[in-house]
Coordinates of C-alpha atoms and ligand atoms in Angstrom, one line a residue:
M29 CA 29.1 13.2 69.6
W30 CA 30.0 14.1 73.1
L31 CA 28.6 16.8 75.3
L32 CA 31.5 17.9 77.4
L33 CA 30.0 19.4 80.6
R34 CA 31.5 22.3 82.4
E35 CA 33.6 21.7 85.5
G36 CA 31.3 20.9 88.5
V37 CA 28.2 20.1 86.3
L38 CA 26.8 16.6 86.9
P39 CA 25.2 14.4 84.2
E40 CA 21.9 14.3 86.2
E41 CA 21.6 18.1 85.6
V42 CA 21.5 17.5 81.8
L43 CA 20.1 14.1 81.2
P44 CA 16.5 14.9 81.9
R45 CA 16.6 17.6 79.3
L46 CA 17.7 15.2 76.6
G47 CA 14.3 13.7 76.4
E48 CA 14.2 10.7 74.0
Q49 CA 18.0 10.9 73.5
A50 CA 18.6 10.2 77.2
R51 CA 17.8 6.5 76.8
R52 CA 20.8 6.1 74.4
A53 CA 23.2 8.3 76.3
E54 CA 26.4 7.0 77.9
V55 CA 28.1 8.9 80.6
H56 CA 31.9 9.0 81.0
L57 CA 34.0 10.8 83.6
L58 CA 36.9 12.4 81.7
G59 CA 39.5 13.5 84.2
T60 CA 37.5 15.9 86.4
R61 CA 34.6 16.6 84.0
W62 CA 31.7 14.6 82.8
A63 CA 30.9 13.9 79.2
I64 CA 27.7 12.5 77.7
A65 CA 28.1 10.4 74.6
L66 CA 25.1 10.5 72.2
P67 CA 24.6 8.6 69.0
V68 CA 23.4 11.8 67.2
N69 CA 24.9 14.6 65.2
G70 CA 23.5 17.3 63.1
V71 CA 20.9 19.8 64.2
A72 CA 20.7 18.5 67.8
V73 CA 24.4 19.5 68.1
E74 CA 23.6 23.2 67.5
T75 CA 20.9 23.1 70.2
F76 CA 23.0 21.4 72.9
A77 CA 25.9 23.6 72.2
Q78 CA 23.8 26.6 73.5
W79 CA 23.1 25.0 76.9
Q80 CA 25.0 26.7 79.7
E81 CA 26.0 23.4 81.3
V82 CA 27.7 22.3 78.1
E83 CA 31.3 23.6 77.7
R84 CA 31.6 22.1 74.2
V85 CA 30.1 19.7 71.8
I86 CA 32.7 17.3 70.4
S87 CA 31.8 15.8 67.1
A88 CA 33.3 12.5 65.9
E89 CA 32.2 13.4 62.4
K90 CA 34.7 16.2 62.4
G91 CA 37.5 13.8 63.6
E92 CA 37.4 15.1 67.2
F93 CA 37.7 12.9 70.3
P94 CA 36.8 14.0 73.8
L95 CA 39.9 13.4 75.8
V96 CA 42.6 14.5 73.4
R97 CA 40.4 17.5 72.5
S98 CA 39.6 18.6 76.0
W99 CA 42.8 17.6 77.8
S100 CA 44.0 20.6 79.9
A101 CA 46.1 19.2 82.8
S102 CA 49.6 20.3 83.4
V103 CA 52.8 18.6 82.3
E104 CA 55.5 17.7 84.8
L105 CA 58.7 16.1 83.6
G106 CA 62.0 16.7 85.5
T107 CA 63.2 20.2 85.2
W108 CA 61.4 20.9 81.9
R109 CA 59.2 23.9 82.0
R110 CA 56.8 23.7 79.1
G111 CA 56.7 26.8 76.9
E112 CA 59.9 28.2 78.4
A113 CA 62.5 25.9 76.7
P114 CA 62.6 23.0 74.4
L115 CA 62.4 19.5 75.9
W116 CA 65.6 17.5 75.3
I117 CA 65.4 13.7 75.6
A118 CA 68.7 12.2 74.7
G119 CA 70.7 9.0 75.1
P120 CA 71.7 5.9 73.1
C121 CA 69.5 3.8 70.9
S122 CA 70.3 0.9 73.2
V123 CA 72.0 0.7 76.6
E124 CA 75.1 -1.4 75.8
E125 CA 77.8 -1.0 78.4
R126 CA 77.7 0.3 82.0
V127 CA 80.7 2.6 82.3
S128 CA 80.4 4.4 79.0
F129 CA 76.6 4.7 79.5
L130 CA 77.0 6.2 83.0
R131 CA 79.6 8.7 81.7
L132 CA 77.3 9.7 78.8
A133 CA 74.4 10.2 81.2
R134 CA 76.5 12.5 83.3
E135 CA 77.6 14.5 80.3
L136 CA 74.1 14.9 79.0
A137 CA 72.9 16.0 82.4
A138 CA 75.7 18.6 82.5
M139 CA 74.6 19.9 79.1
G140 CA 71.1 20.5 80.4
V141 CA 69.3 17.6 78.9
Q142 CA 66.1 17.1 80.9
V143 CA 65.4 13.4 80.2
L144 CA 67.6 10.4 79.6
R145 CA 66.6 7.8 77.0
G146 CA 68.1 4.3 76.4
G147 CA 66.7 1.1 74.9
A148 CA 66.5 -2.0 77.1
Y149 CA 64.3 -4.3 75.0
K150 CA 64.6 -3.4 71.3
A151 CA 62.1 -3.9 68.5
R152 CA 64.4 -4.9 65.6
T153 CA 63.3 -5.6 62.1
S154 CA 65.6 -8.7 61.9
P155 CA 65.4 -11.3 64.6
Y156 CA 69.2 -11.8 64.1
S157 CA 69.9 -8.2 65.1
F158 CA 70.9 -7.1 68.7
Q159 CA 67.7 -7.3 70.8
G160 CA 68.9 -5.1 73.8
L161 CA 70.2 -6.1 77.1
G162 CA 66.8 -6.3 78.8
A163 CA 66.8 -6.4 82.6
Q164 CA 70.6 -5.6 82.7
A165 CA 69.9 -2.4 80.8
L166 CA 67.1 -1.5 83.2
D167 CA 69.6 -1.8 86.2
W168 CA 72.1 0.5 84.5
L169 CA 69.3 3.0 83.6
A170 CA 68.2 3.1 87.3
E171 CA 71.9 3.6 88.3
A172 CA 72.1 6.5 85.8
K173 CA 69.0 8.1 87.2
S174 CA 70.3 8.0 90.8
L175 CA 73.7 9.4 89.6
T176 CA 72.3 12.3 87.6
G177 CA 68.7 12.8 88.9
L178 CA 67.5 12.6 85.2
P179 CA 64.1 11.1 84.7
L180 CA 64.1 8.1 82.3
C181 CA 62.2 7.5 79.1
V182 CA 62.4 3.9 77.9
E183 CA 60.5 2.0 75.2
I184 CA 58.3 -0.8 76.4
L185 CA 57.5 -3.7 74.1
S186 CA 55.3 -5.9 76.2
E187 CA 53.0 -5.6 79.2
T188 CA 54.9 -8.5 80.8
H189 CA 57.8 -6.1 81.4
L190 CA 55.6 -3.4 83.1
E191 CA 56.4 -4.5 86.6
A192 CA 60.2 -4.5 85.9
Y193 CA 59.9 -1.0 84.4
V194 CA 58.0 0.4 87.4
S195 CA 60.5 -1.2 89.8
A196 CA 63.4 0.2 87.9
G197 CA 61.9 3.7 88.3
I198 CA 61.2 4.4 84.6
D199 CA 59.4 7.7 84.6
M200 CA 58.0 7.8 81.1
L201 CA 56.9 4.7 79.1
Q202 CA 57.7 5.0 75.4
I203 CA 55.3 3.3 73.0
G204 CA 57.3 2.8 69.9
A205 CA 56.2 3.3 66.3
R206 CA 55.6 -0.4 65.8
N207 CA 53.2 -0.5 68.8
M208 CA 51.3 2.8 68.4
D209 CA 48.2 0.8 67.6
N210 CA 48.8 -2.1 70.0
Y211 CA 45.8 -0.9 72.1
W212 CA 46.3 -3.6 74.7
L213 CA 49.8 -2.5 75.5
L214 CA 48.8 1.2 75.4
T215 CA 46.0 0.5 77.9
E216 CA 48.1 -1.5 80.3
A217 CA 51.0 1.0 80.1
A218 CA 48.5 3.9 80.8
R219 CA 47.1 2.0 83.8
T220 CA 50.5 2.5 85.6
G221 CA 49.5 6.2 85.8
K222 CA 52.8 7.2 84.2
P223 CA 53.0 9.6 81.2
L224 CA 53.5 7.9 77.9
L225 CA 55.7 9.0 75.0
L226 CA 53.6 7.9 72.0
K227 CA 55.5 7.6 68.7
R228 CA 53.5 7.9 65.5
N229 CA 53.3 4.7 63.5
P230 CA 54.8 5.5 60.1
Q231 CA 51.6 4.2 58.4
A232 CA 49.2 6.1 60.7
T233 CA 47.2 9.2 59.9
I234 CA 47.2 12.0 62.5
T235 CA 43.6 11.0 63.4
E236 CA 44.6 7.4 64.0
W237 CA 47.5 8.6 66.1
L238 CA 45.2 10.9 68.2
L239 CA 42.8 8.0 68.7
A240 CA 45.7 5.9 70.1
A241 CA 46.4 8.8 72.5
E242 CA 42.7 8.7 73.4
Y243 CA 43.0 5.1 74.4
A244 CA 45.9 6.0 76.7
L245 CA 44.1 8.9 78.3
L246 CA 40.9 6.8 78.8
A247 CA 43.0 4.2 80.6
G248 CA 44.4 6.7 83.0
A249 CA 47.6 8.1 81.5
P250 CA 48.0 11.6 83.1
W251 CA 49.3 12.9 79.8
V252 CA 50.7 11.7 76.5
L253 CA 53.7 13.2 74.8
L254 CA 53.1 12.9 71.0
C255 CA 56.2 12.2 69.0
E256 CA 56.4 12.6 65.2
R257 CA 59.2 10.3 64.0
G258 CA 58.7 10.1 60.3
I259 CA 56.2 8.4 58.1
R260 CA 56.5 6.0 55.2
T261 CA 56.3 7.7 51.8
F262 CA 57.7 6.9 48.3
E263 CA 60.9 8.9 49.1
R264 CA 63.9 6.7 50.0
S265 CA 66.8 9.2 50.4
L266 CA 66.2 9.4 54.2
R267 CA 65.0 6.5 56.4
Y268 CA 61.5 8.0 56.7
T269 CA 59.8 11.3 55.8
L270 CA 59.5 13.5 58.8
D271 CA 56.0 14.9 58.6
V272 CA 56.7 18.5 59.9
G273 CA 53.2 19.5 58.9
A274 CA 51.8 17.2 61.6
L275 CA 53.3 19.5 64.3
P276 CA 51.2 22.6 63.6
V277 CA 48.2 20.4 63.0
L278 CA 48.7 18.8 66.5
A279 CA 49.1 22.3 68.0
R280 CA 45.6 23.1 66.8
S281 CA 44.0 19.7 67.6
T282 CA 45.0 19.1 71.1
A283 CA 46.8 20.7 74.1
L284 CA 48.9 17.5 74.6
P285 CA 52.6 18.3 74.2
R286 CA 54.3 17.4 70.9
I287 CA 57.9 16.6 70.1
A288 CA 59.8 15.1 67.1
D289 CA 62.4 12.4 66.7
P290 CA 64.8 13.5 63.9
S291 CA 67.1 10.5 64.5
H292 CA 64.8 7.7 63.4
A293 CA 63.4 9.9 60.6
A294 CA 66.9 10.7 59.3
G295 CA 68.6 7.3 59.5
E296 CA 71.9 9.1 59.1
A297 CA 73.6 11.5 61.5
L298 CA 74.1 14.0 58.7
W299 CA 70.4 14.7 58.5
V300 CA 69.5 14.8 62.2
E301 CA 70.3 18.5 62.8
P302 CA 68.4 19.9 59.8
L303 CA 65.3 17.7 60.6
G304 CA 65.5 18.6 64.3
L305 CA 65.6 22.3 63.5
A306 CA 62.8 22.0 61.0
A307 CA 60.6 20.3 63.6
L308 CA 61.3 23.0 66.2
A309 CA 60.5 25.7 63.6
A310 CA 57.2 23.9 62.9
G311 CA 56.2 24.0 66.5
A312 CA 57.8 20.9 68.1
E313 CA 58.2 21.5 71.8
G314 CA 61.3 19.4 72.0
L315 CA 63.3 16.6 70.4
I316 CA 64.2 13.1 71.3
V317 CA 67.7 12.4 69.9
E318 CA 69.9 9.4 69.8
V319 CA 73.4 10.2 71.2
H320 CA 76.1 7.6 71.6
P321 CA 79.6 7.8 73.2
N322 CA 81.1 6.3 70.0
P323 CA 78.4 6.0 67.3
P324 CA 80.4 3.7 64.8
S325 CA 80.6 1.0 67.5
A326 CA 76.9 1.1 68.4
R327 CA 75.0 -2.2 68.4
S328 CA 71.9 -0.7 66.9
D329 CA 71.3 2.4 64.7
A330 CA 75.0 3.2 64.5
Q331 CA 74.6 5.4 61.4
Q332 CA 72.1 7.8 62.9
Q333 CA 73.4 8.4 66.4
L334 CA 75.1 11.7 67.2
T335 CA 78.3 12.3 69.1
L336 CA 78.1 14.5 72.1
E337 CA 79.7 17.3 70.1
Q338 CA 77.2 17.0 67.3
F339 CA 74.3 16.9 69.8
S340 CA 75.7 19.9 71.6
K341 CA 75.7 21.9 68.3
L342 CA 72.1 20.9 67.6
K343 CA 71.0 21.8 71.1
V344 CA 72.5 25.3 71.0
R345 CA 71.0 26.0 67.6
G346 CA 67.7 24.5 68.6
E347 CA 67.4 26.6 71.7
A348 CA 68.2 29.8 69.8
L349 CA 65.5 28.9 67.3
F350 CA 62.9 28.0 69.9
E351 CA 63.6 31.3 71.8
A352 CA 63.1 33.3 68.6
L353 CA 59.8 31.6 67.7
K354 CA 58.3 30.7 71.0
T355 CA 55.5 33.2 71.2
S356 CA 54.0 32.1 67.9
F357 CA 53.8 28.5 69.1
Q358 CA 52.1 29.5 72.4
G359 CA 49.5 31.2 70.2
A360 CA 49.1 28.0 68.1
S361 CA 48.5 25.8 71.2
A362 CA 45.9 28.1 72.6
S363 CA 43.4 27.7 69.8
H364 CA 42.5 24.1 69.2
S365 CA 40.5 22.8 66.3
S366 CA 39.9 19.5 64.5
P367 CA 42.8 17.9 62.5
T368 CA 40.5 17.4 59.5
Ligands
LIG20 C1 63.4 4.2 69.5 O1 63.2 5.4 69.8 O2 64.2 3.6 70.1 C2 62.7 3.6 68.4 C3 62.9 2.3 68.1 O3 62.0 4.5 67.6 P1 60.7 4.2 66.7 O4 59.7 3.4 67.5 O5 60.2 5.5 66.3 O6 61.2 3.4 65.5
LIG21 MN1 67.2 3.6 67.5

């Protein structure tokens, strides 16, 4: 368990009172507050929780982790104002061609999208599928950013690419579903000090996903945007099963922001809007959506990418829904408890 100390309280003020326990205590600075890790649970927890220096006792037994549980910093990402409007991250699965990509970026910016996405290095199931344009794509992403002012969110597959991503001005590093539990990559990406978009591995429980976020926060990520993108179940009608239930659970487990990716969950353009709206209704604070200038010609995920017109319809309806429900989500975010 962890004793999360109140702002301004030093571990030295508490350690002497721990008696025997102090020998086994480990001290960690979590953001601006100190936490004392102790290998005990049970009755002692009740006692320590009463101390005025202790803001909260965080118990691993209950599936709680100190950073994701106590995180309270603010979120800054382009023009997005958290709580006021949904976050829209949109763009193609992969960056494929300069002129059409720059035109799409301008159109998305004009529609009020706050963040541009676009794959540079792609994690494809088959080694024979298109693997992304790599460094060339990063150049065009940087060009799109200077043209539109939109921050960039791009998936990173390897720590060897970090330098290139930072030089290209990528604002948010996306850790894809396949890499959620690649703790080395997570840690190295977090060390850049940039926020991470952390997709849920389709095989991961919410607790495992939150522990991955804990790694990132521990390594210095200022914040982590949690993204539900569908889990693997027995159902095969859609590409994955979007776990909408995860969204209210996250709202109660952590103050970290949460969004959904209806595109990869759906696998087909037809299902992207209903899944996106369901996610917003369940408390997603935004959506990341694949939008392509001409989806049938896309070199990856052609079936699930939306046209600008389809995306525009989803955006209008999603905003109306968010507006209608927003006060209930603010309430949900305010009271955190364990996911178990
Ligand atoms: C993506 O967003 O480009 C992607 C590959 O998604 P996921 O990691 O969720 O499969
Ligand atoms: Mn894709």
